[in-house]
Coordinates of C-alpha atoms in Angstrom, one line a residue:
M758 CA -1.5 13.9 67.8
S759 CA 0.0 11.2 70.1
S760 CA 2.8 8.9 68.9
C761 CA 0.5 5.9 69.1
S762 CA -2.2 7.6 67.1
E763 CA 0.4 8.6 64.5
V764 CA 1.6 5.0 64.1
S765 CA -2.0 3.8 63.8
M766 CA -2.9 6.3 61.2
V767 CA 0.2 5.6 59.0
L768 CA -0.4 1.8 59.4
L769 CA -4.0 2.2 58.2
V770 CA -2.8 4.3 55.2
S771 CA -0.1 1.8 54.5
L772 CA -2.5 -1.2 54.5
F773 CA -5.0 0.6 52.4
V774 CA -2.5 1.6 49.7
T775 CA -1.0 -1.9 49.6
S776 CA -4.4 -3.5 49.2
L777 CA -5.4 -1.0 46.5
M778 CA -2.2 -1.5 44.5
A779 CA -2.7 -5.3 44.7
M780 CA -6.3 -5.0 43.5
T781 CA -5.8 -2.5 40.7
A782 CA -2.3 -3.1 39.3
S783 CA -1.8 -5.9 36.9
A784 CA 1.2 -7.9 38.1
G785 CA 4.3 -8.2 35.9
N786 CA 5.4 -11.7 34.8
F787 CA 8.8 -12.7 36.1
Y788 CA 9.4 -15.1 33.1
Q789 CA 8.9 -12.2 30.7
D790 CA 10.6 -9.4 32.8
F791 CA 13.6 -10.9 34.5
D792 CA 16.6 -13.2 34.1
I793 CA 18.1 -15.3 36.8
T794 CA 21.7 -14.1 37.2
F795 CA 23.2 -16.6 39.7
G796 CA 22.4 -19.3 42.2
G797 CA 20.9 -21.8 39.7
E798 CA 17.9 -23.6 41.2
R799 CA 18.1 -21.4 44.3
A800 CA 16.1 -18.8 42.3
K801 CA 12.7 -20.1 41.4
I802 CA 9.9 -18.6 39.3
L803 CA 6.5 -20.0 40.4
N804 CA 2.8 -19.6 39.9
G805 CA 3.1 -19.1 36.2
G806 CA 5.5 -16.2 36.6
Q807 CA 3.6 -14.4 39.3
L808 CA 6.0 -15.2 42.2
L809 CA 9.8 -15.4 42.4
T810 CA 11.8 -16.7 45.4
L811 CA 15.5 -16.3 46.1
N812 CA 17.3 -18.8 48.4
L813 CA 20.6 -18.6 50.3
D814 CA 22.4 -21.5 51.7
K815 CA 26.0 -22.0 52.9
F816 CA 27.1 -22.7 49.3
S817 CA 25.6 -19.8 47.4
G818 CA 23.0 -17.1 47.3
S819 CA 20.9 -16.2 44.3
G820 CA 19.8 -13.2 42.2
F821 CA 18.0 -11.8 39.2
K822 CA 18.0 -8.8 36.9
S823 CA 15.5 -7.1 34.6
K824 CA 15.6 -7.8 30.9
N825 CA 14.9 -4.1 30.2
E826 CA 16.8 -1.0 31.1
Y827 CA 15.0 2.1 32.4
L828 CA 15.8 5.8 32.1
F829 CA 13.5 7.4 34.6
G830 CA 10.2 5.9 35.8
R831 CA 8.5 4.4 38.8
I832 CA 9.5 0.9 39.9
D833 CA 7.3 -1.1 42.4
M834 CA 8.0 -4.5 43.9
Q835 CA 6.3 -6.4 46.6
I836 CA 8.8 -8.3 48.8
K837 CA 8.5 -10.5 51.8
L838 CA 11.9 -10.7 53.6
V839 CA 13.7 -13.6 55.2
S840 CA 12.0 -14.6 58.4
G841 CA 13.3 -15.8 61.7
N842 CA 17.0 -15.4 62.5
S843 CA 18.2 -13.7 59.3
A844 CA 21.4 -12.3 60.9
G845 CA 24.2 -11.9 58.4
T846 CA 22.0 -12.0 55.3
V847 CA 21.4 -9.1 52.9
T848 CA 18.4 -8.9 50.5
A849 CA 19.3 -6.2 47.9
Y850 CA 16.9 -4.6 45.5
Y851 CA 18.2 -1.8 43.4
L852 CA 18.6 0.0 40.1
S853 CA 22.1 0.1 38.5
S854 CA 23.9 0.9 35.3
E855 CA 27.2 -0.6 34.5
G856 CA 30.8 0.5 34.4
P857 CA 33.2 2.4 36.8
T858 CA 31.1 5.6 36.6
H859 CA 27.8 3.8 37.1
D860 CA 24.7 5.2 38.7
E861 CA 22.8 3.2 41.3
I862 CA 19.7 3.6 43.6
D863 CA 19.7 1.1 46.5
F864 CA 17.4 -0.6 48.9
E865 CA 19.3 -3.1 51.0
F866 CA 17.6 -5.1 53.8
L867 CA 20.1 -6.1 56.5
G868 CA 19.2 -9.2 58.4
N869 CA 18.6 -9.5 62.1
L870 CA 18.4 -11.8 65.1
S871 CA 14.9 -13.1 65.7
G872 CA 12.9 -10.4 67.4
D873 CA 15.1 -7.6 66.4
P874 CA 14.1 -5.1 63.6
Y875 CA 15.5 -5.3 60.1
T876 CA 17.7 -2.4 59.0
L877 CA 16.7 -0.8 55.7
H878 CA 19.8 0.7 54.1
T879 CA 19.5 3.2 51.2
N880 CA 22.1 4.8 49.0
V881 CA 22.4 6.8 45.8
F882 CA 25.4 6.6 43.4
S883 CA 25.9 9.1 40.7
Q884 CA 28.9 8.8 38.2
G885 CA 30.5 6.1 40.4
K886 CA 30.3 8.0 43.6
G887 CA 28.1 6.8 46.5
N888 CA 28.6 7.3 50.2
R889 CA 25.1 8.7 50.7
E890 CA 23.7 6.2 53.1
Q891 CA 20.6 6.6 55.1
Q892 CA 19.3 3.7 57.3
F893 CA 15.9 3.1 58.8
Q894 CA 14.1 0.5 61.0
L895 CA 10.6 -0.2 59.6
W896 CA 7.4 0.3 61.5
F897 CA 6.2 -3.2 60.7
D898 CA 7.6 -6.8 60.5
P899 CA 8.6 -7.1 56.8
T900 CA 8.8 -10.9 57.1
K901 CA 5.1 -11.5 57.9
A902 CA 3.6 -10.3 54.7
F903 CA 4.4 -8.7 51.4
H904 CA 5.1 -4.9 51.4
T905 CA 5.6 -2.6 48.4
Y906 CA 9.0 -0.9 48.0
S907 CA 9.1 1.7 45.3
I908 CA 11.6 4.0 43.6
V909 CA 10.3 7.1 41.8
W910 CA 13.1 8.5 39.5
N911 CA 12.6 11.6 37.5
S912 CA 14.8 14.5 36.3
Q913 CA 14.1 16.5 39.5
R914 CA 14.5 13.9 42.2
I915 CA 14.6 10.3 43.5
I916 CA 12.0 9.3 46.0
F917 CA 12.2 6.1 48.1
L918 CA 8.8 4.8 49.2
V919 CA 7.6 2.0 51.5
D920 CA 3.9 1.1 51.0
N921 CA 3.6 4.4 49.2
I922 CA 5.0 6.3 52.2
P923 CA 8.1 8.4 51.3
I924 CA 11.1 7.7 53.5
R925 CA 13.8 9.6 51.6
V926 CA 14.3 12.1 48.8
F927 CA 17.5 12.8 46.8
H928 CA 17.1 16.0 44.8
N929 CA 18.8 17.0 41.6
L930 CA 21.3 19.6 42.8
E931 CA 23.5 19.8 39.7
T932 CA 23.3 23.6 39.9
I933 CA 25.5 23.4 43.0
G934 CA 27.8 20.7 41.6
V935 CA 26.2 17.5 42.9
P936 CA 26.1 14.8 40.2
F937 CA 22.6 13.4 39.6
P938 CA 21.7 10.1 37.8
K939 CA 20.1 11.3 34.6
S940 CA 21.8 9.9 31.5
Q941 CA 22.6 6.2 32.2
P942 CA 19.8 3.6 31.7
M943 CA 19.6 1.2 34.7
R944 CA 18.4 -2.3 35.1
I945 CA 16.6 -3.7 38.2
Y946 CA 18.6 -6.1 40.2
S947 CA 17.9 -8.2 43.3
S948 CA 20.0 -10.7 45.3
L949 CA 20.0 -12.6 48.5
W950 CA 23.6 -13.2 49.8
N951 CA 25.7 -13.7 52.9
A952 CA 27.4 -10.5 54.3
D953 CA 28.0 -11.5 57.9
D954 CA 31.3 -9.6 57.9
W955 CA 29.3 -6.3 58.1
A956 CA 25.5 -6.7 57.8
T957 CA 24.4 -7.3 61.4
R958 CA 25.7 -5.1 64.2
G959 CA 28.8 -4.3 62.1
G960 CA 29.6 -8.0 61.6
L961 CA 29.5 -9.0 65.2
V962 CA 26.6 -11.4 64.6
K963 CA 27.3 -14.2 62.1
T964 CA 25.0 -16.2 59.9
D965 CA 23.5 -19.2 61.6
W966 CA 23.6 -21.8 58.8
T967 CA 21.4 -24.2 60.8
Q968 CA 18.6 -21.8 59.8
A969 CA 19.2 -22.2 56.1
P970 CA 17.9 -22.1 53.5
F971 CA 17.0 -18.4 53.9
I972 CA 14.2 -17.3 51.5
A973 CA 13.0 -14.0 50.2
S974 CA 9.9 -13.7 48.0
Y975 CA 8.8 -11.3 45.3
R976 CA 5.5 -10.5 43.5
N977 CA 3.5 -7.7 41.7
F978 CA 6.4 -6.1 39.9
Q979 CA 5.4 -2.9 38.1
A980 CA 7.5 -0.5 36.0
S981 CA 5.9 2.8 34.9
T982 CA 8.0 4.5 32.2
T983 CA 7.6 6.7 29.2
S984 CA 7.2 3.5 27.0
T985 CA 4.7 1.7 29.2
N986 CA 2.1 4.3 30.2
S987 CA -0.4 6.7 28.8
L988 CA 0.4 10.4 28.9
T989 CA -1.7 10.8 32.0
E990 CA 0.1 8.1 33.9
Q991 CA 3.4 9.3 32.8
S992 CA 2.9 12.8 34.2
A993 CA 2.3 11.4 37.7
W994 CA 5.9 10.1 38.2
Q995 CA 7.6 12.5 35.8
T996 CA 6.8 15.5 38.0
Q997 CA 6.2 13.7 41.4
G998 CA 7.4 15.4 44.5
L999 CA 6.1 15.7 48.0
D1000 CA 3.0 17.6 48.8
A1001 CA 2.2 18.7 52.4
A1002 CA 0.9 15.3 53.4
G1003 CA 4.0 13.6 51.9
R1004 CA 6.3 16.0 53.8
N1005 CA 4.5 15.2 57.0
R1006 CA 4.9 11.5 56.4
I1007 CA 8.6 11.6 55.5
R1008 CA 9.2 13.8 58.5
W1009 CA 7.5 11.2 60.7
V1010 CA 9.5 8.4 59.3
Q1011 CA 12.8 10.2 59.6
Q1012 CA 12.2 11.4 63.1
K1013 CA 10.9 8.0 64.4
F1014 CA 12.7 5.4 62.4
M1015 CA 15.9 6.8 60.9
V1016 CA 19.0 5.2 62.6
Y1017 CA 21.8 6.6 60.4
N1018 CA 22.1 9.7 58.1
Y1019 CA 25.3 10.5 56.4
C1020 CA 24.3 14.1 56.5
S1021 CA 24.6 14.0 60.3
D1022 CA 27.9 12.2 60.5
L1023 CA 30.4 14.9 61.4
K1024 CA 33.1 12.3 62.3
R1025 CA 32.9 10.8 58.9
F1026 CA 33.2 14.2 57.2
P1027 CA 35.5 16.3 59.4
Q1028 CA 36.2 18.7 56.6
G1029 CA 32.5 19.5 56.3
L1030 CA 29.3 17.7 55.3
P1031 CA 28.6 17.0 51.6
V1032 CA 27.2 20.1 49.9
E1033 CA 23.8 18.5 49.3
C1034 CA 23.4 18.1 53.1
R1035 CA 23.2 21.8 53.5
R1036 CA 20.1 22.1 51.4
S1037 CA 16.4 21.3 52.2
R1038 CA 15.9 17.6 52.7
F1039 CA 12.3 17.5 51.4

């Protein structure tokens, strides 16, 4: 199959899945599910709780967190990122526990100059240790419409998905000494903030405050956990892995759109790559 045909096929699947989710899933309510954590009126809940927007200006960013904690589950959020010249900004969307030995599962969207692609930064922390970064450039413009960003977290693995297309898997490899997040409940967090010391081209491109306020929008939050779903629905995420089609899709994403993988960074790990890098990725 040609590269053009591959892109077209995945885009069609992506659009179909996004539309299906929007039609069949009942949206969460931001008033009921989340608290504003900082930024005051820069964070706004609109449309009766169906839409949330975060704003960043030269004085402050803004953020929110979930009222509930989760220990395993599937988390879905539709996000429309800051448009135009978003250089220097970071939109973070992640799960995290608290404390010095916290666990964390990260999506971070690093802003860009107008016309350049966003960088999607992912990371996994377990027992306070991270340094497991993988970065991607998306196959669509994430500022033109809402797209669904999902985390599947069960006892065997963590799967990062974009419009239900897997982009990364982090396996439970405790049997070879790799800590895995499994015992600390985590809340959902999101924030929009200025990080122009590193976010765009390593900090070479600074935030253009004449473009402020910068705005990111959220809708259709879903949390599928043991306490929110029927037994049938639970089993889907509790045992979810990658079938042959999923492995083909993640391979396509990582070959075409991955721009950094800690498991390939020999300069960073001169004494040898982390042990999990020597095992199967998918």
